[in-house]
Amino acid sequence: MNTISQIQAVGKYLRLSTQKTRRILHQIKGKNYQEAILILEFMPYKPCKIIKKILESAGHNALNLKYEKQNLIIHQAFANEGPKLKRFQPRAQGRAFKIQKPTCHITIRLGLK
């Protein structure tokens, strides 16, 4: 197996919307490691903090494989749907409305320039 494909980090069962997360991941895809960290630091969205932690984890995984952080770019960054947490909201006259709280799995793969 190629060692480049092993430089990755995964966050699972995160209480974030998949669509909102994908919007942010699309912004950092193809960027180098340092630039992506900088972009995530100054974006005002909730998933940015979690995505930044996953990206830093992938960077540390690259250091363990003896790669320099300045030589890394983001090859793949994607979010898949996780299981939905199902809840009920009580309503008038004994009714109940279903609430589905989404979760997602974020994967970031790094490669060399």
GROMACS .gro file of C-alpha atoms in nm:
model
  113
    1MET     CA    1   0.000   0.000   0.000
    2ASN     CA    2   0.124   0.347  -0.089
    3THR     CA    3   0.236   0.551   0.214
    4ILE     CA    4   0.098   0.871   0.061
    5SER     CA    5  -0.256   0.730   0.083
    6GLN     CA    6  -0.196   0.649   0.451
    7ILE     CA    7  -0.160   1.015   0.549
    8GLN     CA    8  -0.515   1.074   0.661
    9ALA     CA    9  -0.728   1.157   0.960
   10VAL     CA   10  -1.092   1.074   1.021
   11GLY     CA   11  -1.348   1.226   1.256
   12LYS     CA   12  -1.656   1.014   1.311
   13TYR     CA   13  -2.002   1.068   1.459
   14LEU     CA   14  -1.963   1.447   1.469
   15ARG     CA   15  -2.279   1.645   1.547
   16LEU     CA   16  -2.257   1.857   1.233
   17SER     CA   17  -2.465   1.886   0.919
   18THR     CA   18  -2.304   1.707   0.625
   19GLN     CA   19  -2.401   1.979   0.375
   20LYS     CA   20  -2.262   2.264   0.586
   21THR     CA   21  -1.941   2.071   0.645
   22ARG     CA   22  -1.894   1.996   0.274
   23ARG     CA   23  -1.922   2.369   0.198
   24ILE     CA   24  -1.615   2.433   0.414
   25LEU     CA   25  -1.419   2.128   0.296
   26HIS     CA   26  -1.465   2.247  -0.063
   27GLN     CA   27  -1.282   2.570   0.028
   28ILE     CA   28  -0.967   2.393   0.153
   29LYS     CA   29  -0.945   2.111  -0.102
   30GLY     CA   30  -0.629   2.141  -0.313
   31LYS     CA   31  -0.467   2.399  -0.082
   32ASN     CA   32  -0.139   2.339   0.097
   33TYR     CA   33  -0.141   2.246   0.464
   34GLN     CA   34  -0.041   2.585   0.612
   35GLU     CA   35  -0.285   2.781   0.392
   36ALA     CA   36  -0.574   2.550   0.484
   37ILE     CA   37  -0.505   2.592   0.857
   38LEU     CA   38  -0.506   2.970   0.810
   39ILE     CA   39  -0.834   2.964   0.614
   40LEU     CA   40  -1.006   2.749   0.878
   41GLU     CA   41  -0.883   2.970   1.161
   42PHE     CA   42  -1.055   3.280   1.025
   43MET     CA   43  -1.381   3.134   0.889
   44PRO     CA   44  -1.676   3.202   1.122
   45TYR     CA   45  -1.853   2.864   1.093
   46LYS     CA   46  -1.900   2.597   1.362
   47PRO     CA   47  -1.747   2.303   1.166
   48CYS     CA   48  -1.421   2.496   1.106
   49LYS     CA   49  -1.287   2.428   1.454
   50ILE     CA   50  -1.347   2.053   1.425
   51ILE     CA   51  -1.214   2.033   1.066
   52LYS     CA   52  -0.900   2.220   1.180
   53LYS     CA   53  -0.842   1.962   1.456
   54ILE     CA   54  -0.880   1.676   1.204
   55LEU     CA   55  -0.642   1.850   0.961
   56GLU     CA   56  -0.384   1.901   1.238
   57SER     CA   57  -0.418   1.532   1.328
   58ALA     CA   58  -0.346   1.440   0.964
   59GLY     CA   59  -0.041   1.671   0.975
   60HIS     CA   60   0.090   1.494   1.284
   61ASN     CA   61   0.032   1.160   1.113
   62ALA     CA   62   0.249   1.287   0.826
   63LEU     CA   63   0.524   1.385   1.073
   64ASN     CA   64   0.518   1.029   1.210
   65LEU     CA   65   0.586   0.907   0.853
   66LYS     CA   66   0.879   1.157   0.824
   67TYR     CA   67   0.713   1.408   0.590
   68GLU     CA   68   0.752   1.786   0.621
   69LYS     CA   69   0.430   1.982   0.682
   70GLN     CA   70   0.523   2.252   0.429
   71ASN     CA   71   0.536   1.986   0.151
   72LEU     CA   72   0.180   1.863   0.211
   73ILE     CA   73  -0.136   1.948   0.018
   74ILE     CA   74  -0.492   1.836   0.076
   75HIS     CA   75  -0.570   1.571  -0.188
   76GLN     CA   76  -0.910   1.467  -0.057
   77ALA     CA   77  -1.146   1.616   0.196
   78PHE     CA   78  -1.497   1.482   0.220
   79ALA     CA   79  -1.785   1.439   0.461
   80ASN     CA   80  -2.019   1.140   0.462
   81GLU     CA   81  -2.349   1.110   0.645
   82GLY     CA   82  -2.347   0.936   0.979
   83PRO     CA   83  -2.647   0.799   1.165
   84LYS     CA   84  -2.922   1.045   1.255
   85LEU     CA   85  -3.017   1.096   1.618
   86LYS     CA   86  -3.394   1.065   1.636
   87ARG     CA   87  -3.581   1.281   1.884
   88PHE     CA   88  -3.943   1.388   1.932
   89GLN     CA   89  -4.081   1.734   2.004
   90PRO     CA   90  -4.412   1.733   2.195
   91ARG     CA   91  -4.686   1.939   2.025
   92ALA     CA   92  -5.042   2.039   2.101
   93GLN     CA   93  -5.323   1.787   2.153
   94GLY     CA   94  -5.091   1.495   2.225
   95ARG     CA   95  -4.910   1.504   1.894
   96ALA     CA   96  -4.535   1.466   1.847
   97PHE     CA   97  -4.310   1.596   1.569
   98LYS     CA   98  -4.003   1.400   1.473
   99ILE     CA   99  -3.664   1.579   1.493
  100GLN     CA  100  -3.364   1.424   1.321
  101LYS     CA  101  -3.027   1.550   1.437
  102PRO     CA  102  -2.763   1.478   1.173
  103THR     CA  103  -2.412   1.343   1.230
  104CYS     CA  104  -2.128   1.317   0.982
  105HIS     CA  105  -1.793   1.149   0.927
  106ILE     CA  106  -1.511   1.376   0.799
  107THR     CA  107  -1.208   1.231   0.618
  108ILE     CA  108  -0.901   1.436   0.517
  109ARG     CA  109  -0.624   1.282   0.306
  110LEU     CA  110  -0.292   1.459   0.251
  111GLY     CA  111  -0.032   1.412  -0.021
  112LEU     CA  112   0.296   1.561  -0.133
  113LYS     CA  113   0.324   1.866  -0.362
   0.00000   0.00000   0.00000
